Structure formats: C-alpha cells, structure tokens
Amino acid sequence: MKQLTIIKPDDWHLHLREGIILKNIIKFSSDLFCRAIIMPNTKIPITTIDQAILYRNSIYAALPKKAKFHPLMTIYLTDNISLNDLEKGYKNNIFFAAKLYPANTTTNSSYGVKNINNIYKVFELMEKIKMPLLIHGEVNDPNVDIFDREQVFIDKELSSIIKYFPKLKIVLEHITTSYAVDFVRENNIGATITPHHLHINRNAMFFEGLNSDFYCLPVAKRESNRVSLIKAATSGEECFFLGTDSAPHLRQWKAFCGCAGIFNAPVAISSYLKIFEEENALDKFEKFASLNGPKYHNIPPNNEKITFIYEPHTIKDFIEIKDNGKVQGKIKSFHSLETLNWKLKL
Ligand code: DOR
Ligand code: ZN
C-alpha cells in the first residue's frame, strides 16, 4: 500500500466560527493539524485580549477529547485598535499575530481598516515587537475590478507597508495571482496558498450556471495564475506555506446570499496531495505543509507524525451541523462527491 508519513502539518489560516458550527467542524482540523492560526472575523470580531481568551477557551472546549490541537489566536485590526491590548496580548502569548482586513473586502470585514495609513503606528509597534502581520490583500475600492483587487493592493498598499516597515514580518494570505507569487519571492515575505486556489480557476464559478460553491475571496483568477500557484506551492520554496482558508457557511446562507468562503477542512490534505501527486512533487509536501510555516514564524515544527494512505474514496456531499443530535443545517465540503486518492491513515 502506498503511504506517506510526514511531520504533522499546521494550518496557517483557518476559520472556525463559533457555537454549534465550531463544535461540529473542529474535529476535521484537529485530525489533520497540530496548530492553526484562527481568523478573528467572528460575528463580533476579536479585537481585545478578553475576547481572544474567551474564544480560545471555547475552541479548546469544542475539541474532541483526545485531540492535541493548539489554536493560535489573532487580533482583528481596526482603525482604532488599542496598541496596549495588541502589545500586551502578543507579549503574553494570547495573540500570535494581527490580521489586517481592509474594510468590506470579505466576510465579516465591515469593522476592518478603512484607511491603512491610519494604522501605520500599529505597524511600527508590530515591527518593533516582532509581531507578524497577516494580510487579506485586496483593495476595498468598488471601482477596481474584482479580479484586479489583489494586484492593486500589492501596488498601492503592500509595497508602501514594506517600504516603511522593512523588518515587519508579513504574510500575504491566500494568494491568487502570478503577480503575488513573484512579489512574495522578490520581497522576502511569506504567503499562504489554499487548496481551492490550486484546484479551480474563475470558470468554476460560472460552470453550468452561477455557482456560489466556488465563490471565495479573493476570487479565483484565470488559469495562468492557478498554474503559477501550483508551481509555487510544489516548489518547496520557504516563503510559501499551507493555509486552507477553510471557511464554513451554512448551506441555507451560501445558497441564498452566496457568501464568500469554501469549506475544505474535511478534505484539506487530500486536496493538496492530489495536486502534489499530479506534479510529481510528493517529496516537497512536508516542506509546504509542516516545515516552511514554522520556519517563517521562528517556531519549531511539530513533534508528531501523520500518515496518509493511497485509497481512492468519494467525498461526502454535505457535513451535517447538529445540536444535541438534531440536524440544524449542513455545509457543503470542497470536492463534494468527487473521488480523492489520499486519506488519513486511522
Ligand atoms: O472566502 C473567504 N471567506 N475569504 C475570506 O477572506 C473570509 C472567509 C470567511 O470568513 O468566510
Ligand atoms: Zn480567510
């Protein structure tokens, strides 16, 4: 039987939500990952130490009994974020990093930063205390074409941030363009790459009618970009690492209002492995999934190992969200009803 054993990966970008969704989905991530950076875009965003502690406790409480999983919390930057909470939270290991959502660029980002110049003092402090900045890299200008928003962000915002804060540790998250791939390489920053941006291009959203299952932000771009992302992820280069951006939305909302986000937690590693296998790059997967992220963030890789076996299997169409045994809704998984080859060895 074909097997692949690697150091257990970390997910450098994950949405766990709250309440019953959190309770029903967390096992998918804790099965596959030792640590995950938890996005702070909950309904009321995580902007203070107290909120982060409560959220972290709720995550630990929702974990399956034997799980060894550590949520790395983030603070959601706003125009008026408290420098004191940010610094104290980082120094006391409450916050692992800070997340910049330019206002109104994505799900639950309305409290995000309206004018990035206004938080340059925050970047100055973060550079000084060596706190990582995680960026949703899109401009919020509705006059900019949605397919260009990442590139325009890089030119208009990210280039200046890097110029003024050259030592600030930056991760450009869920990159979607060749332009971003080149920029990351040339500017000594890090980047996460999602499974879905490795699998789909923008056609997926329009195949056989408008299909919100493949709508996420930043939106998938044209095929040439997907090809660049695959090359980057499978290259083993240290600046690129795993971040699923798994973003669950209940079916009723996704179908009704087409919210942005793709839920890939149940299939995350199988999905990446399909790409790495097709590229003959399974030998690079451990770097991408388990080594590059910790190295970029100056923390040790995990001690645990994990094994995947080659066993073609069909992915369930929906994950049920239950409360006290009663089904309250369902969430569609990425690759639903497709066959994937690699699965976790139990
Ligand atoms: O597609 C996305 N969904 N992109 C994001 O940046 C946020 C996420 C969510 O929270 O649903
Ligand atoms: Zn995200």
CSV table of C-alpha atoms and ligand atoms in Angstrom, one decimal:
chain,number,residue,atom,x,y,z
A,1,MET,CA,0.0,0.0,0.0
A,2,LYS,CA,1.3,3.5,-0.9
A,3,GLN,CA,1.8,5.6,2.2
A,4,LEU,CA,3.2,9.0,3.0
A,5,THR,CA,4.4,9.8,6.5
A,6,ILE,CA,5.3,13.4,7.3
A,7,ILE,CA,5.6,15.7,10.3
A,8,LYS,CA,2.0,16.7,11.3
A,9,PRO,CA,1.1,19.9,9.4
A,10,ASP,CA,-0.1,23.3,10.7
A,11,ASP,CA,-2.9,25.3,9.1
A,12,TRP,CA,-1.7,28.9,8.8
A,13,HIS,CA,-5.1,30.3,8.0
A,14,LEU,CA,-8.4,28.8,9.4
A,15,HIS,CA,-11.9,30.0,10.1
A,16,LEU,CA,-13.5,28.0,12.9
A,17,ARG,CA,-16.6,30.2,13.6
A,18,GLU,CA,-18.4,29.9,16.9
A,19,GLY,CA,-21.2,27.9,18.7
A,20,ILE,CA,-22.6,24.8,17.0
A,21,ILE,CA,-20.6,25.3,13.8
A,22,LEU,CA,-17.4,25.3,15.7
A,23,LYS,CA,-18.4,22.3,17.7
A,24,ASN,CA,-19.3,20.3,14.6
A,25,ILE,CA,-16.3,21.2,12.4
A,26,ILE,CA,-13.3,21.5,14.6
A,27,LYS,CA,-12.6,17.7,14.5
A,28,PHE,CA,-11.7,18.0,10.8
A,29,SER,CA,-8.9,20.4,11.6
A,30,SER,CA,-7.7,18.7,14.8
A,31,ASP,CA,-7.4,15.4,13.0
A,32,LEU,CA,-5.1,16.8,10.4
A,33,PHE,CA,-3.2,19.7,12.0
A,34,CYS,CA,-1.3,20.3,15.3
A,35,ARG,CA,-1.7,24.1,15.2
A,36,ALA,CA,-3.8,26.6,13.3
A,37,ILE,CA,-4.0,30.3,13.0
A,38,ILE,CA,-7.5,31.2,13.9
A,39,MET,CA,-9.1,34.0,12.0
A,40,PRO,CA,-10.7,36.7,14.1
A,41,ASN,CA,-13.6,37.6,11.8
A,42,THR,CA,-16.3,36.2,14.1
A,43,LYS,CA,-19.6,38.0,14.0
A,44,ILE,CA,-18.3,40.4,16.6
A,45,PRO,CA,-14.6,40.5,15.7
A,46,ILE,CA,-11.8,39.6,18.1
A,47,THR,CA,-10.3,43.0,18.9
A,48,THR,CA,-9.3,42.6,22.6
A,49,ILE,CA,-7.4,40.2,24.8
A,50,ASP,CA,-10.5,39.3,26.8
A,51,GLN,CA,-12.4,38.3,23.6
A,52,ALA,CA,-9.4,36.3,22.4
A,53,ILE,CA,-9.2,34.4,25.7
A,54,LEU,CA,-12.9,33.6,25.7
A,55,TYR,CA,-12.8,32.5,22.0
A,56,ARG,CA,-9.7,30.3,22.6
A,57,ASN,CA,-11.4,28.7,25.6
A,58,SER,CA,-14.4,27.9,23.5
A,59,ILE,CA,-12.2,26.3,20.9
A,60,TYR,CA,-10.4,24.1,23.5
A,61,ALA,CA,-13.8,23.2,24.9
A,62,ALA,CA,-15.1,22.1,21.5
A,63,LEU,CA,-12.2,19.8,20.7
A,64,PRO,CA,-12.6,16.0,20.7
A,65,LYS,CA,-11.3,14.6,24.0
A,66,LYS,CA,-8.0,13.2,22.7
A,67,ALA,CA,-7.2,15.9,20.3
A,68,LYS,CA,-3.8,17.7,20.6
A,69,PHE,CA,-4.5,20.9,18.8
A,70,HIS,CA,-3.4,24.4,19.5
A,71,PRO,CA,-5.3,27.5,18.2
A,72,LEU,CA,-3.0,30.4,17.5
A,73,MET,CA,-5.2,33.5,18.1
A,74,THR,CA,-5.1,36.7,16.1
A,75,ILE,CA,-6.3,40.2,16.8
A,76,TYR,CA,-8.5,41.9,14.2
A,77,LEU,CA,-7.1,45.3,13.3
A,78,THR,CA,-9.5,48.3,13.2
A,79,ASP,CA,-8.8,52.0,12.7
A,80,ASN,CA,-8.9,52.4,16.5
A,81,ILE,CA,-7.3,49.2,17.7
A,82,SER,CA,-5.7,49.5,21.2
A,83,LEU,CA,-1.9,49.5,20.9
A,84,ASN,CA,-1.9,48.4,24.5
A,85,ASP,CA,-4.0,45.3,24.0
A,86,LEU,CA,-2.1,44.4,20.9
A,87,GLU,CA,1.3,44.6,22.6
A,88,LYS,CA,0.2,43.1,25.9
A,89,GLY,CA,-1.7,40.3,24.1
A,90,TYR,CA,1.3,39.5,21.9
A,91,LYS,CA,3.8,39.6,24.8
A,92,ASN,CA,1.6,37.3,26.9
A,93,ASN,CA,1.1,34.8,24.2
A,94,ILE,CA,-2.6,35.5,23.7
A,95,PHE,CA,-2.1,36.8,20.2
A,96,PHE,CA,0.2,35.0,17.7
A,97,ALA,CA,-0.3,37.7,15.0
A,98,ALA,CA,-2.5,40.5,13.9
A,99,LYS,CA,-4.9,40.3,11.0
A,100,LEU,CA,-5.5,43.2,8.6
A,101,TYR,CA,-8.8,43.1,6.7
A,102,PRO,CA,-9.2,46.2,4.6
A,103,ALA,CA,-12.8,47.2,5.4
A,104,ASN,CA,-15.5,45.5,3.4
A,105,THR,CA,-13.2,43.3,1.4
A,106,THR,CA,-14.7,40.0,2.6
A,107,THR,CA,-16.9,38.1,5.0
A,108,ASN,CA,-17.3,40.0,8.4
A,109,SER,CA,-14.8,42.6,7.4
A,110,SER,CA,-17.0,45.7,7.9
A,111,TYR,CA,-15.1,46.6,11.1
A,112,GLY,CA,-11.8,46.3,9.2
A,113,VAL,CA,-9.4,49.1,8.5
A,114,LYS,CA,-10.9,51.9,6.4
A,115,ASN,CA,-7.7,53.8,5.7
A,116,ILE,CA,-4.5,51.8,6.1
A,117,ASN,CA,-2.3,54.9,6.5
A,118,ASN,CA,-4.2,55.4,9.8
A,119,ILE,CA,-2.7,52.3,11.3
A,120,TYR,CA,1.0,52.9,10.4
A,121,LYS,CA,1.6,53.5,14.1
A,122,VAL,CA,0.3,49.9,14.7
A,123,PHE,CA,2.8,48.5,12.1
A,124,GLU,CA,5.6,50.5,13.7
A,125,LEU,CA,4.9,48.8,17.1
A,126,MET,CA,4.5,45.4,15.5
A,127,GLU,CA,7.8,45.7,13.7
A,128,LYS,CA,9.4,46.7,17.0
A,129,ILE,CA,8.0,43.8,19.0
A,130,LYS,CA,8.3,41.3,16.0
A,131,MET,CA,4.6,40.5,15.8
A,132,PRO,CA,3.6,39.1,12.5
A,133,LEU,CA,1.1,40.9,10.2
A,134,LEU,CA,-1.3,38.7,8.3
A,135,ILE,CA,-2.9,40.4,5.4
A,136,HIS,CA,-6.1,39.9,3.4
A,137,GLY,CA,-4.5,41.5,0.3
A,138,GLU,CA,-7.3,43.2,-1.6
A,139,VAL,CA,-8.3,46.8,-2.0
A,140,ASN,CA,-11.8,47.7,-1.0
A,141,ASP,CA,-12.4,50.2,-3.8
A,142,PRO,CA,-15.6,49.1,-5.6
A,143,ASN,CA,-14.3,50.9,-8.8
A,144,VAL,CA,-11.4,48.4,-9.0
A,145,ASP,CA,-12.4,45.3,-11.0
A,146,ILE,CA,-12.8,42.3,-8.5
A,147,PHE,CA,-10.2,40.3,-10.5
A,148,ASP,CA,-7.6,43.1,-10.1
A,149,ARG,CA,-8.0,43.8,-6.4
A,150,GLU,CA,-5.1,41.7,-5.2
A,151,GLN,CA,-2.6,43.2,-7.7
A,152,VAL,CA,-3.8,46.8,-6.9
A,153,PHE,CA,-3.5,46.1,-3.2
A,154,ILE,CA,0.1,45.0,-3.7
A,155,ASP,CA,0.9,48.1,-5.8
A,156,LYS,CA,-0.9,50.7,-3.7
A,157,GLU,CA,-0.7,49.4,-0.1
A,158,LEU,CA,1.6,46.5,0.4
A,159,SER,CA,4.6,48.0,-1.4
A,160,SER,CA,4.4,51.1,0.9
A,161,ILE,CA,4.0,49.0,4.0
A,162,ILE,CA,7.1,47.0,3.1
A,163,LYS,CA,9.0,50.2,2.2
A,164,TYR,CA,8.3,51.9,5.6
A,165,PHE,CA,8.5,48.8,7.7
A,166,PRO,CA,11.2,46.6,6.1
A,167,LYS,CA,11.6,44.4,9.2
A,168,LEU,CA,7.9,43.8,9.7
A,169,LYS,CA,7.1,40.1,9.4
A,170,ILE,CA,4.3,39.9,6.8
A,171,VAL,CA,2.2,37.0,5.4
A,172,LEU,CA,0.2,37.8,2.3
A,173,GLU,CA,-2.6,35.3,2.7
A,174,HIS,CA,-4.4,33.1,0.3
A,175,ILE,CA,-2.6,34.5,-2.7
A,176,THR,CA,-4.3,34.1,-6.1
A,177,THR,CA,-2.2,35.6,-8.8
A,178,SER,CA,1.2,35.1,-10.5
A,179,TYR,CA,1.8,38.8,-9.6
A,180,ALA,CA,1.5,37.9,-5.9
A,181,VAL,CA,3.8,34.9,-6.3
A,182,ASP,CA,6.5,37.0,-7.9
A,183,PHE,CA,6.0,39.8,-5.4
A,184,VAL,CA,6.3,37.4,-2.4
A,185,ARG,CA,9.5,35.9,-3.8
A,186,GLU,CA,11.1,39.2,-4.5
A,187,ASN,CA,10.2,40.9,-1.2
A,188,ASN,CA,11.2,38.4,1.4
A,189,ILE,CA,7.7,38.0,2.8
A,190,GLY,CA,5.6,34.8,3.4
A,191,ALA,CA,2.4,33.7,1.7
A,192,THR,CA,-0.2,31.0,2.3
A,193,ILE,CA,-1.8,29.1,-0.5
A,194,THR,CA,-5.3,27.4,-0.2
A,195,PRO,CA,-6.3,24.1,-1.7
A,196,HIS,CA,-9.1,25.6,-3.7
A,197,HIS,CA,-6.9,28.2,-5.4
A,198,LEU,CA,-4.7,25.3,-6.6
A,199,HIS,CA,-7.7,23.4,-8.0
A,200,ILE,CA,-10.1,25.9,-9.5
A,201,ASN,CA,-9.9,28.9,-11.8
A,202,ARG,CA,-12.6,31.5,-12.2
A,203,ASN,CA,-14.5,29.4,-14.7
A,204,ALA,CA,-15.6,27.2,-11.8
A,205,MET,CA,-18.0,29.9,-10.5
A,206,PHE,CA,-19.8,30.0,-13.9
A,207,PHE,CA,-19.8,26.3,-14.9
A,208,GLU,CA,-23.4,25.1,-15.6
A,209,GLY,CA,-24.9,28.3,-14.2
A,210,LEU,CA,-23.8,30.7,-11.4
A,211,ASN,CA,-22.3,28.5,-8.7
A,212,SER,CA,-21.5,30.1,-5.3
A,213,ASP,CA,-19.9,26.9,-4.1
A,214,PHE,CA,-16.7,28.1,-5.7
A,215,TYR,CA,-17.1,31.7,-4.6
A,216,CYS,CA,-14.4,32.8,-2.1
A,217,LEU,CA,-12.4,36.0,-1.6
A,218,PRO,CA,-10.0,36.7,-3.1
A,219,VAL,CA,-11.9,35.1,-6.1
A,220,ALA,CA,-10.1,32.5,-8.1
A,221,LYS,CA,-8.5,34.1,-11.1
A,222,ARG,CA,-7.7,32.9,-14.7
A,223,GLU,CA,-5.9,29.6,-15.4
A,224,SER,CA,-2.4,31.0,-15.8
A,225,ASN,CA,-2.5,32.2,-12.2
A,226,ARG,CA,-3.5,28.8,-10.9
A,227,VAL,CA,-0.6,27.3,-12.8
A,228,SER,CA,1.8,29.8,-11.0
A,229,LEU,CA,0.3,29.0,-7.6
A,230,ILE,CA,0.8,25.2,-8.2
A,231,LYS,CA,4.4,25.9,-9.2
A,232,ALA,CA,5.0,28.0,-6.1
A,233,ALA,CA,3.3,25.6,-3.7
A,234,THR,CA,5.1,22.5,-5.0
A,235,SER,CA,8.5,24.2,-5.4
A,236,GLY,CA,9.4,23.7,-1.7
A,237,GLU,CA,10.5,27.4,-1.5
A,238,GLU,CA,10.4,28.5,2.1
A,239,CYS,CA,8.2,31.6,1.5
A,240,PHE,CA,5.1,29.5,0.5
A,241,PHE,CA,3.2,27.5,3.1
A,242,LEU,CA,-0.1,25.8,3.8
A,243,GLY,CA,-3.2,27.9,4.8
A,244,THR,CA,-6.5,26.3,4.0
A,245,ASP,CA,-8.7,29.4,4.5
A,246,SER,CA,-11.4,26.8,5.2
A,247,ALA,CA,-14.5,29.0,5.7
A,248,PRO,CA,-17.7,27.2,6.5
A,249,HIS,CA,-21.1,28.8,5.7
A,250,LEU,CA,-24.4,27.0,6.3
A,251,ARG,CA,-26.0,25.8,3.1
A,252,GLN,CA,-29.1,28.0,3.6
A,253,TRP,CA,-26.9,31.1,3.7
A,254,LYS,CA,-24.5,30.1,1.0
A,255,ALA,CA,-27.3,29.2,-1.4
A,256,PHE,CA,-29.4,32.2,-0.5
A,257,CYS,CA,-26.9,35.1,-0.4
A,258,GLY,CA,-23.8,33.4,-2.0
A,259,CYS,CA,-21.5,34.3,0.9
A,260,ALA,CA,-17.8,34.1,0.1
A,261,GLY,CA,-15.9,31.1,1.5
A,262,ILE,CA,-15.1,27.5,0.7
A,263,PHE,CA,-15.2,24.8,3.4
A,264,ASN,CA,-12.3,22.5,2.8
A,265,ALA,CA,-11.3,21.3,6.3
A,266,PRO,CA,-12.5,17.7,5.9
A,267,VAL,CA,-10.5,17.2,2.7
A,268,ALA,CA,-7.7,19.7,3.1
A,269,ILE,CA,-4.7,17.4,3.0
A,270,SER,CA,-6.2,15.0,0.4
A,271,SER,CA,-6.9,18.0,-1.8
A,272,TYR,CA,-3.3,19.4,-1.6
A,273,LEU,CA,-1.9,15.9,-2.1
A,274,LYS,CA,-3.8,15.5,-5.3
A,275,ILE,CA,-2.0,18.5,-6.7
A,276,PHE,CA,1.4,17.5,-5.3
A,277,GLU,CA,1.0,14.0,-6.8
A,278,GLU,CA,0.0,15.3,-10.2
A,279,GLU,CA,3.1,17.5,-10.1
A,280,ASN,CA,5.3,14.6,-9.1
A,281,ALA,CA,6.2,16.6,-6.0
A,282,LEU,CA,5.0,14.5,-3.1
A,283,ASP,CA,8.6,14.8,-1.8
A,284,LYS,CA,8.0,18.6,-1.4
A,285,PHE,CA,4.8,18.3,0.5
A,286,GLU,CA,6.3,18.1,4.0
A,287,LYS,CA,8.1,21.4,3.4
A,288,PHE,CA,4.9,23.2,2.3
A,289,ALA,CA,2.7,21.7,4.9
A,290,SER,CA,4.9,21.2,8.0
A,291,LEU,CA,8.2,23.0,7.8
A,292,ASN,CA,8.1,26.3,5.9
A,293,GLY,CA,5.4,27.9,8.1
A,294,PRO,CA,7.1,27.2,11.4
A,295,LYS,CA,10.4,28.3,9.9
A,296,TYR,CA,9.0,31.6,8.7
A,297,HIS,CA,7.4,32.2,12.1
A,298,ASN,CA,10.6,31.1,14.0
A,299,ILE,CA,8.9,28.3,15.9
A,300,PRO,CA,9.8,24.6,15.9
A,301,PRO,CA,8.0,22.2,13.7
A,302,ASN,CA,5.6,19.7,15.4
A,303,ASN,CA,7.0,16.6,17.0
A,304,GLU,CA,4.1,14.4,15.9
A,305,LYS,CA,4.0,12.5,12.6
A,306,ILE,CA,1.0,11.7,10.5
A,307,THR,CA,0.4,9.1,7.8
A,308,PHE,CA,-1.7,9.2,4.7
A,309,ILE,CA,-2.6,6.2,2.6
A,310,TYR,CA,-3.4,5.9,-1.1
A,311,GLU,CA,-7.0,4.8,-1.1
A,312,PRO,CA,-9.4,6.3,-3.6
A,313,HIS,CA,-12.6,7.4,-1.8
A,314,THR,CA,-15.6,9.5,-2.6
A,315,ILE,CA,-16.1,12.8,-0.6
A,316,LYS,CA,-19.5,13.2,1.1
A,317,ASP,CA,-21.6,16.0,-0.3
A,318,PHE,CA,-22.5,17.7,3.0
A,319,ILE,CA,-21.4,17.8,6.6
A,320,GLU,CA,-24.4,17.9,9.0
A,321,ILE,CA,-24.4,20.5,11.7
A,322,LYS,CA,-26.1,19.0,14.7
A,323,ASP,CA,-27.1,20.4,18.0
A,324,ASN,CA,-27.9,17.8,20.7
A,325,GLY,CA,-28.3,15.2,18.0
A,326,LYS,CA,-30.7,17.3,15.9
A,327,VAL,CA,-29.6,18.5,12.5
A,328,GLN,CA,-29.7,22.3,12.3
A,329,GLY,CA,-28.1,22.7,8.9
A,330,LYS,CA,-25.5,21.4,6.6
A,331,ILE,CA,-22.3,22.7,5.0
A,332,LYS,CA,-21.0,21.7,1.6
A,333,SER,CA,-17.5,20.3,1.5
A,334,PHE,CA,-15.0,21.2,-1.2
A,335,HIS,CA,-14.6,18.3,-3.6
A,336,SER,CA,-18.1,17.1,-2.7
A,337,LEU,CA,-18.9,13.8,-4.5
A,338,GLU,CA,-15.5,13.8,-6.2
A,339,THR,CA,-13.0,10.9,-5.7
A,340,LEU,CA,-9.7,11.8,-4.0
A,341,ASN,CA,-6.9,9.3,-3.6
A,342,TRP,CA,-5.1,10.1,-0.4
A,343,LYS,CA,-6.7,9.8,3.0
A,344,LEU,CA,-5.6,9.9,6.6
A,345,LYS,CA,-4.5,6.6,8.0
A,346,LEU,CA,-6.5,5.9,11.1
B,1,DOR,O1,-13.7,33.5,1.0
B,1,DOR,C1,-13.5,33.9,2.1
B,1,DOR,N1,-14.2,33.6,3.2
B,1,DOR,N2,-12.5,34.8,2.2
B,1,DOR,C2,-12.2,35.4,3.4
B,1,DOR,O2,-11.3,36.2,3.4
B,1,DOR,C3,-13.1,35.2,4.6
B,1,DOR,C4,-13.8,33.9,4.5
B,1,DOR,C5,-14.9,33.8,5.5
B,1,DOR,O3,-14.8,34.2,6.7
B,1,DOR,O4,-16.0,33.3,5.1
B,2,ZN,ZN,-9.8,33.6,5.4
